[in-house]
Tab-separated table of C-alpha atoms and ligand atoms in Angstrom:
chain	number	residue	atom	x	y	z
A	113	UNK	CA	81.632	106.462	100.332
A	114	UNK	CA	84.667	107.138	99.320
A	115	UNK	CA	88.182	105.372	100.910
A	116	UNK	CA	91.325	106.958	101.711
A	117	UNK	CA	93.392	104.153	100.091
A	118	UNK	CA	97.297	103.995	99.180
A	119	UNK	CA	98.694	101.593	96.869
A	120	UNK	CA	101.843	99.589	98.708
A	121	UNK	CA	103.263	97.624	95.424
A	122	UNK	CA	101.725	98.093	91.626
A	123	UNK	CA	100.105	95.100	91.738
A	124	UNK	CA	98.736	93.937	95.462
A	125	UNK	CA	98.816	95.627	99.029
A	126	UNK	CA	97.242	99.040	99.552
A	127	UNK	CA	97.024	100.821	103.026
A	128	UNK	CA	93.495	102.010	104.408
A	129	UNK	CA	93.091	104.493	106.143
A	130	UNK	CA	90.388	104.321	108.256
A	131	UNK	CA	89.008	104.908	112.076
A	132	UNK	CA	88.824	101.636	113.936
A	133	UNK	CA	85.156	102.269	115.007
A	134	UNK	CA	84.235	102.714	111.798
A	135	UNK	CA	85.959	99.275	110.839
A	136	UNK	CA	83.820	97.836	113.767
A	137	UNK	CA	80.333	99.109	112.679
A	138	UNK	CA	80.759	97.513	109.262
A	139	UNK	CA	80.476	101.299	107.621
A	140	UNK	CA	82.422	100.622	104.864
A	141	UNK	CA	82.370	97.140	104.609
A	142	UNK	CA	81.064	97.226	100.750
A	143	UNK	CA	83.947	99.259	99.819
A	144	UNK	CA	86.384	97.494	101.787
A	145	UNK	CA	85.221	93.777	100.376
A	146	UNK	CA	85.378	95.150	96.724
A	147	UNK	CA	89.042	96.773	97.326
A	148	UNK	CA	90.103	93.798	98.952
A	149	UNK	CA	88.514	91.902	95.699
A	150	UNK	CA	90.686	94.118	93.587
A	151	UNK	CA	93.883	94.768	95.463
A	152	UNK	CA	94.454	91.378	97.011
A	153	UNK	CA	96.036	92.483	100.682
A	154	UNK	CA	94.722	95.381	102.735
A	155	UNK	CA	96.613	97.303	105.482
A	156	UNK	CA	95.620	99.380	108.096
A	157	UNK	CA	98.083	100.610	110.182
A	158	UNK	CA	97.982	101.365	113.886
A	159	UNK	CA	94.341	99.977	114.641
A	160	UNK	CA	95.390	97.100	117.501
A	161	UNK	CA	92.120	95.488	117.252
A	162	UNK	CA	91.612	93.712	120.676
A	163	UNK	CA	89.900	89.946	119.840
A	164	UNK	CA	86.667	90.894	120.494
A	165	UNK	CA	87.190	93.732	117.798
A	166	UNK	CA	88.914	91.397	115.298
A	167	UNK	CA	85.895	89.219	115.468
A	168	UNK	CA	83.531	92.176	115.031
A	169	UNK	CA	85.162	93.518	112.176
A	170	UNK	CA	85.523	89.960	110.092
A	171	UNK	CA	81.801	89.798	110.814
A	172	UNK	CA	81.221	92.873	109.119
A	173	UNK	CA	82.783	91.349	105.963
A	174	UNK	CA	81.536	87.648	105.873
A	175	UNK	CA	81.393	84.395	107.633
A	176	UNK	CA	83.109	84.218	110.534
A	177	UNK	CA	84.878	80.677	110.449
A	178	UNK	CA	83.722	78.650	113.670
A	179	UNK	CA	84.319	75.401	114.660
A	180	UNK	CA	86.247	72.079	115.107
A	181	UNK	CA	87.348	69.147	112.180
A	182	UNK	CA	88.900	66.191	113.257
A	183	UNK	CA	92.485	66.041	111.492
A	184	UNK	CA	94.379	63.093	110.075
A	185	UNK	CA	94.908	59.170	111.353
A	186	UNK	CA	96.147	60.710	114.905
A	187	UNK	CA	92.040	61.618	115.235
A	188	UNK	CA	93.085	65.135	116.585
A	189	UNK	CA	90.288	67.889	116.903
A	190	UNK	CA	91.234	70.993	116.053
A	191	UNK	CA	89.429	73.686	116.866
A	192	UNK	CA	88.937	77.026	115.005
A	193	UNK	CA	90.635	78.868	117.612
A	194	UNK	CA	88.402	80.069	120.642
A	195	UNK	CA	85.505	81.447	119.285
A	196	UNK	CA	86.882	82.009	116.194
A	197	UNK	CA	90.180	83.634	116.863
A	198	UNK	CA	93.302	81.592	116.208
A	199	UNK	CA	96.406	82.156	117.789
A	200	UNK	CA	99.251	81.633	115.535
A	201	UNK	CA	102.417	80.675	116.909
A	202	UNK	CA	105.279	77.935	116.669
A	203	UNK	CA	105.112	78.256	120.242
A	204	UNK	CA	103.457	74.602	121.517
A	205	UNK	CA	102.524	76.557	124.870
A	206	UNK	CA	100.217	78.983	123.033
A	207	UNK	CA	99.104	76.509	120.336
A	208	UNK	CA	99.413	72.753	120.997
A	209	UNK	CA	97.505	71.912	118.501
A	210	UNK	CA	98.267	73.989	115.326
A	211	UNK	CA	102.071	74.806	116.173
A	212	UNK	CA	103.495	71.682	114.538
A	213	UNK	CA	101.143	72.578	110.986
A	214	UNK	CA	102.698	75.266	110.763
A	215	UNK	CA	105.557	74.707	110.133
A	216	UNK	CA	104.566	75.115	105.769
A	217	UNK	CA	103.415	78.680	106.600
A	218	UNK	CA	107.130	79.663	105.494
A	219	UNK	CA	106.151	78.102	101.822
A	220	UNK	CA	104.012	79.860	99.513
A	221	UNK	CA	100.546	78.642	100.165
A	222	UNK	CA	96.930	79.347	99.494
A	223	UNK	CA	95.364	78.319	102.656
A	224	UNK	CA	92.509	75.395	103.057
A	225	UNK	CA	92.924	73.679	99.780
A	226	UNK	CA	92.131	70.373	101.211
A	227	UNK	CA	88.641	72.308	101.241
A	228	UNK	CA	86.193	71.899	98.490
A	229	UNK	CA	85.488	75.633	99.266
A	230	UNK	CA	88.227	77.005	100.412
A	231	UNK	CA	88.239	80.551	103.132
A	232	UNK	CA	87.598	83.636	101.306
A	233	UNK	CA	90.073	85.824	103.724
A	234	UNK	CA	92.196	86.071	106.209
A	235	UNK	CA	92.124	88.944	109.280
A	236	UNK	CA	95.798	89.133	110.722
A	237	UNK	CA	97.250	91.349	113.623
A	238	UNK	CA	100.770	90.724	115.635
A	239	UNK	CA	100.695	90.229	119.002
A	240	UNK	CA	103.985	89.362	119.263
A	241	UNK	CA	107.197	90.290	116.656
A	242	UNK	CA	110.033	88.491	116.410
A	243	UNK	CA	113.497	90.626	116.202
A	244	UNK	CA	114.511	89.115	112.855
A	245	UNK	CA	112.755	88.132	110.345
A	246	UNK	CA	109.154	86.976	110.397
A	247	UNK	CA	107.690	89.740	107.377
A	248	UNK	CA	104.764	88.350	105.366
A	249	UNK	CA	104.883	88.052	101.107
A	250	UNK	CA	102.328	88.385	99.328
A	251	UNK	CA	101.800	87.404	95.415
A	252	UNK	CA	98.701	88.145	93.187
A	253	UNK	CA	97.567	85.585	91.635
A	254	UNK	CA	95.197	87.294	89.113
A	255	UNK	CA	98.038	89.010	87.756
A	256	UNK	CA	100.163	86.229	87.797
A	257	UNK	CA	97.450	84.514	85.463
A	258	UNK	CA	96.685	87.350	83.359
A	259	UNK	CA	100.185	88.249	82.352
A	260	UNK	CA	100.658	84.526	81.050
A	261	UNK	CA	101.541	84.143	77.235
A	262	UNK	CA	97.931	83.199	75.506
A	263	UNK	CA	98.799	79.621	74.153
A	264	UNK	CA	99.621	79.435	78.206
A	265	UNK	CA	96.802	80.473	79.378
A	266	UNK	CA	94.590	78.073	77.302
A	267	UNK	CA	97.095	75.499	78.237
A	268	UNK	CA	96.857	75.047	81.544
A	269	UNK	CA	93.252	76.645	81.946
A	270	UNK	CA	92.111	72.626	81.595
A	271	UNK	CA	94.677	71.289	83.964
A	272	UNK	CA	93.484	70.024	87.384
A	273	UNK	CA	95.877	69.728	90.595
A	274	UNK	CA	95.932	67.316	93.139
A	275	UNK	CA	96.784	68.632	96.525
A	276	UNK	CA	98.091	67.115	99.211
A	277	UNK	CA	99.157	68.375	103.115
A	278	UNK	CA	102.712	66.135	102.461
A	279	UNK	CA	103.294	67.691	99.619
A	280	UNK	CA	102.719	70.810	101.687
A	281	UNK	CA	104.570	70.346	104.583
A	282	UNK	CA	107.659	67.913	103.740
A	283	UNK	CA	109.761	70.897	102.006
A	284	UNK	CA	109.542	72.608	105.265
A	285	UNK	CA	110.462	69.191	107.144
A	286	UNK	CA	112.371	66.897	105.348
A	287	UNK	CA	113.794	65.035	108.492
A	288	UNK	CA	110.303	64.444	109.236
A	289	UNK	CA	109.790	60.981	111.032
A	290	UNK	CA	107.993	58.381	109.404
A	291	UNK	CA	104.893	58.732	111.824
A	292	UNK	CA	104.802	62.407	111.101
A	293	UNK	CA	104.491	61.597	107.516
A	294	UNK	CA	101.806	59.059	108.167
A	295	UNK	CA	100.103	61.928	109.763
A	296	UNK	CA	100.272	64.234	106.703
A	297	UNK	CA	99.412	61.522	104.458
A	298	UNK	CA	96.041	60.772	106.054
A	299	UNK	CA	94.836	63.872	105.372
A	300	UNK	CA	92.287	64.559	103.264
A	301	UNK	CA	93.237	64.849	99.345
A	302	UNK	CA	91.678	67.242	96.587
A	303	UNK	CA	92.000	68.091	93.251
A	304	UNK	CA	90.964	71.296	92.135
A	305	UNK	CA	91.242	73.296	88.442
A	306	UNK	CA	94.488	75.096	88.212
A	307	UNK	CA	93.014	78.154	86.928
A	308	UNK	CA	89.623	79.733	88.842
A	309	UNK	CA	87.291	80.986	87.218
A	310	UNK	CA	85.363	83.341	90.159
A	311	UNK	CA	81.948	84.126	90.193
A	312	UNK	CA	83.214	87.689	89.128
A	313	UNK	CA	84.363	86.929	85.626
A	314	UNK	CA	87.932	87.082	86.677
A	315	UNK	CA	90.248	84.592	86.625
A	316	UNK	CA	93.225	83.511	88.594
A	317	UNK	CA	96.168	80.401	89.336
A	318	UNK	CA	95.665	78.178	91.881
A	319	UNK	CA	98.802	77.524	93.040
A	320	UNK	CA	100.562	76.226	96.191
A	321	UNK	CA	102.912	74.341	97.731
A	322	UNK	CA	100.000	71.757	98.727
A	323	UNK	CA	99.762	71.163	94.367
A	324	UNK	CA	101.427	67.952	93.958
A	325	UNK	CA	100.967	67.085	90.857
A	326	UNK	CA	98.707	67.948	87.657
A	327	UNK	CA	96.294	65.053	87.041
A	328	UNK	CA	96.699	62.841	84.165
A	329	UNK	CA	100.483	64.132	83.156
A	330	UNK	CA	103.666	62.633	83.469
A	331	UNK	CA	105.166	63.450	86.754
A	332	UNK	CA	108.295	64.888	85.389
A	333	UNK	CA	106.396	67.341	83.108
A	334	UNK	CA	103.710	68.217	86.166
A	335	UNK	CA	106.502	68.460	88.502
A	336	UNK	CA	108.371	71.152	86.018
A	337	UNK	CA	104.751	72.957	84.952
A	338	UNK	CA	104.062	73.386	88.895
A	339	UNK	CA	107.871	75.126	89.420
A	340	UNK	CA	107.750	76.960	86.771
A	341	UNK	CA	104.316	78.822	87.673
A	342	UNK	CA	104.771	79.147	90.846
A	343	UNK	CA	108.521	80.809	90.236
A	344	UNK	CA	106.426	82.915	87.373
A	345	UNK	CA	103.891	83.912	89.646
A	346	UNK	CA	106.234	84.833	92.738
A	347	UNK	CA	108.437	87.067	90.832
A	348	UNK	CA	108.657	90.852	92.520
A	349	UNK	CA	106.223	92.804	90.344
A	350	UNK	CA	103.195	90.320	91.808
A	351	UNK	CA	104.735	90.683	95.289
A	352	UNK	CA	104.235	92.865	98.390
A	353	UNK	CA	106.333	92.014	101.368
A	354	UNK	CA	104.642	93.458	104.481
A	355	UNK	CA	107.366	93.965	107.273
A	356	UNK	CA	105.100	94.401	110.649
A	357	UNK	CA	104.613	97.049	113.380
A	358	UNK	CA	102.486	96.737	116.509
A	359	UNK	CA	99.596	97.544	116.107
A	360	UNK	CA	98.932	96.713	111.839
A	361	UNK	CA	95.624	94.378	110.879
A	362	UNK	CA	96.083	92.895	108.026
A	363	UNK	CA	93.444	91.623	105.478
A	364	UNK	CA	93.956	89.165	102.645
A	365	UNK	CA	92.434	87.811	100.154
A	366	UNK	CA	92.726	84.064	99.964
A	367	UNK	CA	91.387	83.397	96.848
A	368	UNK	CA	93.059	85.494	94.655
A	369	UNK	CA	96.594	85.368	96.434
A	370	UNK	CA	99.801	83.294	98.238
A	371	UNK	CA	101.222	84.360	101.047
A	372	UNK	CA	104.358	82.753	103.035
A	373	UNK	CA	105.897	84.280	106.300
A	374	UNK	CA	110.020	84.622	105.820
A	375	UNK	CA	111.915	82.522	107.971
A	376	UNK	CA	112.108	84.010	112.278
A	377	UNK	CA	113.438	82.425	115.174
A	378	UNK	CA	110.770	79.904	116.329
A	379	UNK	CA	112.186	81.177	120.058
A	380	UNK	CA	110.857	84.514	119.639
A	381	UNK	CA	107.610	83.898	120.736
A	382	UNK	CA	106.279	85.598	117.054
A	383	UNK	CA	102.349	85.648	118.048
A	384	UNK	CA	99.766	86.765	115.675
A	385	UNK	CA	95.886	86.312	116.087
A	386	UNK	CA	93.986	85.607	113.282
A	387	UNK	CA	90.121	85.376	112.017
A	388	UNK	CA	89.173	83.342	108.653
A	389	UNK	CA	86.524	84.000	106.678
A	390	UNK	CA	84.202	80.959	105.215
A	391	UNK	CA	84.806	80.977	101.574
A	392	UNK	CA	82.111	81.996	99.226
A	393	UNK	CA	82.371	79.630	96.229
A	394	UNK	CA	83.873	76.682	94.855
A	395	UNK	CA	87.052	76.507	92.486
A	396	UNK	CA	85.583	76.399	89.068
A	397	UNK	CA	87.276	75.822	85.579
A	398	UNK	CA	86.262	77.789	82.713
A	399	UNK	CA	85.306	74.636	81.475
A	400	UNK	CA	82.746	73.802	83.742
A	401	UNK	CA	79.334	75.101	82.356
A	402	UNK	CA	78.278	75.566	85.699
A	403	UNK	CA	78.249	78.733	87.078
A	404	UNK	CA	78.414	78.916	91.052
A	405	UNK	CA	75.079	80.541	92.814
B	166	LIG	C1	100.043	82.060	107.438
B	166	LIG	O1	100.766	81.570	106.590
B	166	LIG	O2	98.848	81.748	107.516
B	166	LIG	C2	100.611	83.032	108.452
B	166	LIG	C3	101.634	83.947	107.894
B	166	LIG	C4	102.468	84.586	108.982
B	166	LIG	O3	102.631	84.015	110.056
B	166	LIG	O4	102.973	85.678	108.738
């Protein structure tokens, strides 16, 4: 079957168009998980999915995430939203637990890379705009990868990044108290390759504002490397800025891109529920011989 699909920036973010019943039954689901493969961010405008539809239609495309980890030295539980569906809000009255994470949502991030497997996508629909501000960016990070200079490319192809949630969240908090930073520093730590290699052949960066440093180099050199890609790989042409209407679901693809949310007014009350999928497979370097099942 064939989808009625219009491209929203040259290289990520195309609009859907596409009855929300149909969305719900999973009809095109195939189509829609290979176009979200290829086109990194999906839109489809004026579908308002309720929760119970949000959750239907991320089942129709993979794992629904589910479930509680235990966070950092302050032993919090977090839980995966209720049943799945995450409210996502600076607002401690409609999220005391997540509110004060996040706070690095306004950085460009992949999400989960704490995660030996990190969440494949993301479903996203406002409840709640704020007046000013608040649009979510977008960058492909295929693209960004592919249009790199060869001898760059093969570079930092064998590079591995350590990630860390202070390196995440103290650019968005830098008079942070010291117990705060405790609390970010227990967190769990991971390296992963800097370039994926997907099960698909394809490749892409890894990039986020969780990278703090690339294994094994000096710190001055890693600390210019990860600027310089990640200025390199936000530039326009690998951009889509979505600005949001009532009403919009959003779909992206985690693996493949970034995404930030431009600075609101944390007053506004900006409320947006969201579904994650599980991810699907590891971050592998070209190097490694194995290929993921
Ligand atoms: C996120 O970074 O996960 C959320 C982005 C947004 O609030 O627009």
């Amino acid at each position: 079957m064939i989808l009625n699909v219009t491209h929203l920036s040259p290289r990520t973010g195309s609009e859907v168009k596409i009855g929300k019943a149909e969305l719900v039954n999973g009809a095109y689901a195939q189509e829609i998980r290979a176009l979200l493969d290829q086109r990194g961010v999906l839109l489809f405008r004026g579908l308002a999915p309720d929760d119970n539809e949000l959750r239907a239609i991320a089942r129709t495309l993979g794992d629904l995430r589910i479930g509680a980890s235990k966070r950092g030295s302050d032993g919090a539980t977090l839980t995966e939203g209720e049943d799945g569906l995450l409210k996502v809000s600076l607002d401690e009255k409609v999220n005391p637990q997540y509110a004060r994470f996040l706070i690095g949502n306004c950085l460009w991030h992949m999400d989960g890379t704490y995660e030996e497997v990190p969440p494949l996508a993301t479903l996203f629909t406002p409840y709640k705009l704020s007046r000013e501000g608040g649009d979510t960016m977008f960058a492909n990070t295929y693209a960004a990868f592919e249009d790199l200079p060869e001898d760059e490319r093969a570079r930092v192809e064998h590079l591995n990044v350590v990630h860390t949630m202070q390196a995440a969240l103290f650019p968005a908090k830098r008079d942070c108290t010291p117990e705060e930073f405790a609390v970010w520093c227990s967190y769990p730590v991971r390296s992963h390759p800097l370039v994926w290699r997907h099960k698909s052949g394809r490749k892409s960066l890894v990039l986020s504002t969780s990278g703090a440093y690339v294994e094994g180099m000096h710190p001055a050199e890693s600390h210019d490397l990860l600027q310089r890609l990640m200025a390199h790989a936000t530039q326009e042409k690998y951009t889509y800025r979505h600005k949001w209407q009532m009403g919009d679901m959003v779909i992206w693809d985690n693996t493949g891109t970034m995404h930030r949310v431009m600075p609101f007014d944390r007053e506004s009350g900006r409320e947006f529920h969201r579904c994650t999928l599980n991810g699907e497979e590891p971050i592998t370097a070209s190097s490694d011989k194995r290929l993921p099942a």
